[in-house]
Short mmCIF file of C-alpha atoms in Angstrom, two decimals:
data_model
loop_
_atom_site.label_atom_id
_atom_site.label_comp_id
_atom_site.label_asym_id
_atom_site.label_seq_id
_atom_site.Cartn_x
_atom_site.Cartn_y
_atom_site.Cartn_z
CA UNK P 210 67.42 11.30 -60.03
CA UNK P 211 70.08 14.01 -60.03
CA UNK P 212 70.22 14.51 -56.20
CA UNK P 213 71.47 18.05 -56.78
CA UNK P 214 68.17 19.93 -56.73
CA UNK P 215 68.89 21.64 -53.40
CA UNK P 216 72.17 22.94 -54.79
CA UNK P 217 70.31 24.20 -57.87
CA UNK P 218 67.83 26.11 -55.72
CA UNK P 219 70.59 27.75 -53.70
CA UNK P 220 72.47 28.72 -56.86
CA UNK P 221 69.48 30.00 -58.86
CA UNK P 222 67.45 31.57 -56.03
CA UNK P 223 64.03 31.09 -57.67
CA UNK P 224 61.15 33.41 -56.74
CA UNK P 225 58.23 31.52 -55.19
CA UNK P 226 54.92 33.38 -55.16
CA UNK P 227 52.57 32.23 -52.38
CA UNK P 228 48.88 32.62 -51.69
CA UNK P 229 49.33 31.45 -48.12
CA UNK P 230 47.18 30.30 -45.25
CA UNK P 231 46.77 33.31 -42.93
CA UNK P 232 48.06 31.20 -40.02
CA UNK P 233 51.46 30.44 -41.55
CA UNK P 234 52.85 33.09 -43.96
CA UNK P 235 55.94 33.86 -41.84
CA UNK P 236 56.81 30.18 -41.48
CA UNK P 237 56.33 29.56 -45.20
CA UNK P 238 58.42 32.58 -46.18
CA UNK P 239 61.22 31.59 -43.82
CA UNK P 240 61.29 27.98 -45.04
CA UNK P 241 61.56 29.16 -48.64
CA UNK P 242 64.27 31.66 -47.77
CA UNK P 243 66.25 29.17 -45.69
CA UNK P 244 66.69 26.79 -48.64
CA UNK P 245 67.96 29.64 -50.78
CA UNK P 246 64.84 30.69 -52.70
CA UNK P 247 63.03 34.03 -52.59
CA UNK P 248 59.46 34.19 -51.20
CA UNK P 249 56.75 36.67 -52.13
CA UNK P 250 53.31 36.65 -50.47
CA UNK P 251 50.25 37.61 -52.51
CA UNK P 252 46.86 38.84 -51.23
CA UNK P 253 45.47 41.27 -53.84
CA UNK P 254 43.81 39.82 -56.96
CA UNK P 255 44.69 42.98 -58.87
CA UNK P 256 48.38 42.29 -58.23
CA UNK P 257 48.20 38.57 -59.03
CA UNK P 258 49.06 38.63 -62.73
CA UNK P 259 51.94 41.10 -62.44
CA UNK P 260 53.57 39.36 -59.48
CA UNK P 261 53.18 35.97 -61.15
CA UNK P 262 55.09 37.30 -64.17
CA UNK P 263 58.21 37.79 -62.06
CA UNK P 264 57.92 34.44 -60.25
CA UNK P 265 59.44 31.07 -61.04
CA UNK P 266 56.75 29.03 -59.25
CA UNK P 267 53.38 29.59 -57.57
CA UNK P 268 51.88 27.92 -54.49
CA UNK P 269 48.15 28.13 -53.73
CA UNK P 270 46.74 27.28 -50.30
CA UNK P 271 43.03 26.72 -49.58
CA UNK P 272 43.51 27.11 -45.82
CA UNK P 273 42.07 30.58 -45.17
CA UNK P 274 39.54 30.43 -47.95
CA UNK P 275 37.53 33.53 -48.85
CA UNK P 276 36.08 35.09 -51.97
CA UNK P 277 39.16 37.29 -52.22
CA UNK P 278 41.72 34.50 -51.79
CA UNK P 279 39.86 32.37 -54.33
CA UNK P 280 40.11 35.17 -56.91
CA UNK P 281 43.79 35.63 -56.09
CA UNK P 282 44.53 31.92 -56.50
CA UNK P 283 42.67 31.60 -59.80
CA UNK P 284 44.15 34.80 -61.26
CA UNK P 285 47.67 33.81 -60.28
CA UNK P 286 47.21 30.19 -61.32
CA UNK P 287 45.91 31.10 -64.76
CA UNK P 288 48.81 33.48 -65.35
CA UNK P 289 51.25 30.79 -64.21
CA UNK P 290 49.70 28.39 -66.71
CA UNK P 291 50.13 30.94 -69.49
CA UNK P 292 53.79 31.34 -68.54
CA UNK P 293 54.45 27.62 -68.08
CA UNK P 294 55.30 27.97 -64.40
CA UNK P 295 54.80 25.10 -61.94
CA UNK P 296 51.76 25.49 -59.67
CA UNK P 297 51.52 23.79 -56.26
CA UNK P 298 48.05 23.44 -54.71
CA UNK P 299 47.34 22.58 -51.07
CA UNK P 300 43.66 21.60 -50.65
CA UNK P 301 43.53 22.26 -46.90
CA UNK P 302 40.56 20.49 -45.23
CA UNK P 303 38.92 19.84 -48.60
CA UNK P 304 35.74 17.87 -47.95
CA UNK P 305 35.38 19.26 -44.42
CA UNK P 306 32.71 21.68 -45.67
CA UNK P 307 30.73 22.03 -48.90
CA UNK P 308 32.32 25.43 -49.53
CA UNK P 309 35.85 24.03 -49.40
CA UNK P 310 34.91 21.22 -51.75
CA UNK P 311 33.30 23.69 -54.15
CA UNK P 312 36.29 26.04 -54.16
CA UNK P 313 38.82 23.23 -54.60
CA UNK P 314 36.79 21.93 -57.54
CA UNK P 315 36.54 25.41 -59.06
CA UNK P 316 40.27 25.98 -58.75
CA UNK P 317 41.18 22.59 -60.21
CA UNK P 318 38.86 23.25 -63.14
CA UNK P 319 40.28 26.74 -63.71
CA UNK P 320 44.00 26.10 -63.16
CA UNK P 321 46.26 23.30 -64.37
CA UNK P 322 48.16 22.43 -61.22
CA UNK P 323 51.52 20.69 -61.36
CA UNK P 324 51.64 19.34 -57.79
CA UNK P 325 48.93 18.68 -55.21
CA UNK P 326 50.29 18.45 -51.67
CA UNK P 327 48.05 17.36 -48.82
CA UNK P 328 47.61 14.89 -46.02
CA UNK P 329 46.18 11.49 -46.83
CA UNK P 330 42.63 12.51 -45.90
CA UNK P 331 42.72 15.48 -48.29
CA UNK P 332 44.24 13.39 -51.07
CA UNK P 333 41.65 10.64 -50.54
CA UNK P 334 38.85 13.21 -50.81
CA UNK P 335 40.20 14.45 -54.13
CA UNK P 336 40.57 10.85 -55.33
CA UNK P 337 36.96 10.17 -54.23
CA UNK P 338 38.11 7.36 -51.95
CA UNK P 339 36.19 6.78 -48.70
CA UNK P 340 38.16 8.17 -45.76
CA UNK P 341 37.38 9.68 -42.37
CA UNK P 342 39.15 13.03 -42.33
CA UNK P 343 39.41 15.12 -39.16
CA UNK P 344 39.40 18.83 -39.96
CA UNK P 345 42.87 19.77 -41.17
CA UNK P 346 44.24 16.42 -39.92
CA UNK P 347 44.53 13.26 -41.98
CA UNK P 348 42.02 11.15 -40.03
CA UNK P 349 41.86 7.44 -40.80
CA UNK P 350 40.64 4.87 -43.26
CA UNK P 351 41.14 1.34 -44.51
CA UNK P 352 42.10 2.02 -48.14
CA UNK P 353 45.69 1.43 -49.28
CA UNK P 354 47.57 4.76 -49.10
CA UNK P 355 49.70 3.88 -52.13
CA UNK P 356 46.60 3.24 -54.22
CA UNK P 357 44.96 6.45 -52.95
CA UNK P 358 47.91 8.58 -54.00
CA UNK P 359 48.23 6.85 -57.33
CA UNK P 360 44.51 7.23 -58.06
CA UNK P 361 44.54 10.90 -57.06
CA UNK P 362 47.46 11.61 -59.39
CA UNK P 363 45.67 9.87 -62.25
CA UNK P 364 42.43 11.73 -61.59
CA UNK P 365 44.06 15.14 -61.20
CA UNK P 366 46.69 14.80 -63.90
CA UNK P 367 49.29 16.11 -61.46
CA UNK P 368 52.05 14.88 -59.19
CA UNK P 369 50.51 14.15 -55.80
CA UNK P 370 52.48 14.43 -52.56
CA UNK P 371 50.68 12.91 -49.56
CA UNK P 372 52.45 13.69 -46.30
CA UNK P 373 52.29 11.90 -42.96
CA UNK P 374 54.43 9.45 -41.01
CA UNK P 375 55.52 8.26 -44.42
CA UNK P 376 55.35 10.60 -47.39
CA UNK P 377 54.15 9.30 -50.75
CA UNK P 378 54.85 10.91 -54.13
CA UNK P 379 53.20 9.74 -57.36
CA UNK P 380 52.56 10.78 -60.95
CA UNK P 381 49.77 8.22 -61.31
CA UNK P 382 52.07 5.38 -62.31
CA UNK P 383 55.21 5.36 -60.19
CA UNK P 384 54.99 5.83 -56.42
CA UNK P 385 57.88 6.78 -54.14
CA UNK P 386 57.82 6.47 -50.35
CA UNK P 387 59.88 8.58 -47.95
CA UNK P 388 60.34 7.06 -44.49
CA UNK P 389 62.02 10.04 -42.83
CA UNK P 390 59.88 11.66 -40.15
CA UNK P 391 59.79 13.39 -36.77
CA UNK P 392 56.79 13.44 -34.42
CA UNK P 393 57.12 17.17 -33.80
CA UNK P 394 56.40 17.90 -37.46
CA UNK P 395 52.80 16.98 -36.73
CA UNK P 396 52.73 18.97 -33.48
CA UNK P 397 53.82 22.22 -35.15
CA UNK P 398 51.02 23.78 -37.18
CA UNK P 399 51.92 24.65 -40.76
CA UNK P 400 54.61 22.15 -41.62
CA UNK P 401 52.64 21.10 -44.68
CA UNK P 402 52.32 24.74 -45.72
CA UNK P 403 56.09 25.11 -45.39
CA UNK P 404 56.57 22.05 -47.58
CA UNK P 405 54.25 23.61 -50.19
CA UNK P 406 56.67 26.51 -50.47
CA UNK P 407 59.68 24.22 -50.65
CA UNK P 408 58.04 22.18 -53.38
CA UNK P 409 57.42 25.35 -55.35
CA UNK P 410 61.11 26.19 -55.17
CA UNK P 411 62.17 22.67 -56.11
CA UNK P 412 59.61 22.36 -58.92
CA UNK P 413 61.02 25.52 -60.49
CA UNK P 414 64.24 23.57 -60.99
CA UNK P 415 62.89 20.14 -61.95
CA UNK P 416 59.52 18.44 -62.38
CA UNK P 417 61.14 15.01 -62.62
CA UNK P 418 59.23 12.70 -60.25
CA UNK P 419 62.33 11.20 -58.66
CA UNK P 420 63.77 14.68 -58.09
CA UNK P 421 60.52 15.84 -56.44
CA UNK P 422 60.42 12.75 -54.20
CA UNK P 423 64.04 13.40 -53.18
CA UNK P 424 63.27 17.07 -52.53
CA UNK P 425 60.16 16.25 -50.49
CA UNK P 426 62.46 14.59 -47.96
CA UNK P 427 64.20 17.89 -47.17
CA UNK P 428 61.71 18.87 -44.47
CA UNK P 429 61.46 15.53 -42.61
CA UNK P 430 65.23 15.09 -42.84
CA UNK P 431 65.70 18.54 -41.28
CA UNK P 432 63.26 17.40 -38.58
CA UNK P 433 65.23 14.24 -37.89
CA UNK P 434 68.48 16.19 -37.67
CA UNK P 435 66.87 18.58 -35.19
CA UNK P 436 65.70 15.70 -33.00
CA UNK P 437 69.17 14.13 -33.12
CA UNK P 438 70.55 17.45 -31.88
CA UNK P 439 68.20 17.29 -28.88
CA UNK P 440 65.02 19.32 -28.42
CA UNK P 441 63.30 20.55 -25.26
CA UNK P 442 59.83 20.78 -26.78
CA UNK P 443 57.84 21.69 -29.91
CA UNK P 444 58.98 25.32 -30.08
CA UNK P 445 62.62 24.35 -29.63
CA UNK P 446 62.14 21.70 -32.31
CA UNK P 447 60.75 24.27 -34.75
CA UNK P 448 63.72 26.61 -34.35
CA UNK P 449 66.28 23.82 -34.60
CA UNK P 450 64.49 22.25 -37.57
CA UNK P 451 64.53 25.58 -39.43
CA UNK P 452 68.24 25.96 -38.63
CA UNK P 453 68.86 22.47 -40.00
CA UNK P 454 66.86 23.35 -43.11
CA UNK P 455 68.94 26.48 -43.57
CA UNK P 456 72.14 24.46 -43.31
CA UNK P 457 70.94 21.49 -45.37
CA UNK P 458 73.03 20.44 -48.36
CA UNK P 459 72.53 17.75 -50.96
CA UNK P 460 75.34 15.80 -49.29
CA UNK P 461 73.54 15.87 -45.91
CA UNK P 462 70.23 15.00 -47.54
CA UNK P 463 71.76 12.07 -49.42
CA UNK P 464 73.29 10.77 -46.19
CA UNK P 465 70.02 10.86 -44.24
CA UNK P 466 67.27 10.16 -46.77
CA UNK P 467 65.23 6.93 -46.72
CA UNK P 468 63.55 6.89 -50.13
CA UNK P 469 62.38 3.93 -52.16
CA UNK P 470 60.05 3.16 -55.01
CA UNK P 471 57.01 1.15 -53.91
CA UNK P 472 55.17 0.97 -57.24
#
């Protein structure tokens, strides 16, 4: 683990191309910009290949699924594969409806994704582990989260990042756990989408599992720093968390992170 990936992002300013959830594009773009990367949002399938050619990473979000967004994601993802760019996929509410399951399956069969980022319910669905999801929320179940994430990574052939009170990161063999968290991250809609964008930026610099686990902590650490500063409510938290993200350095991250290998 180099523990310098945030510095690398700020120095290299990678371009992160996003097919975003329609609810959160501004938040995602800001989060990417605040850590020093450059966001581009993509909506037109005819523009997908050309924009992907100037990007350093691609993030694909199932949230506002439609025929158009599915074409955009597949076109961009295939071009990214041809160019050897990292692809982050967020399977929002996969399993909640047959259509979402079908489109997630189609995308995963059409595009080689590098990272899958979702809550534990979404990850369990992809791993075909029994779990009671709740719309876009994680829901609940009795299966071991570490085993779910590990199985999903094995099945998908990708790094899997499952976010929640504790975040888990696995390549199918090793599993890292991040214990940093803030309750208001769950209250504010789109924090996972923001992390998708951050992961795209970080993956453009390193696909080393330990580096990705370290980088995953950037958002919850920014959340903890915001809470320590004092927040009046969820909106105040969001603004202060984004300020903390914008001011985050590797030194601050190293001083706050609670990361350990659990398998």
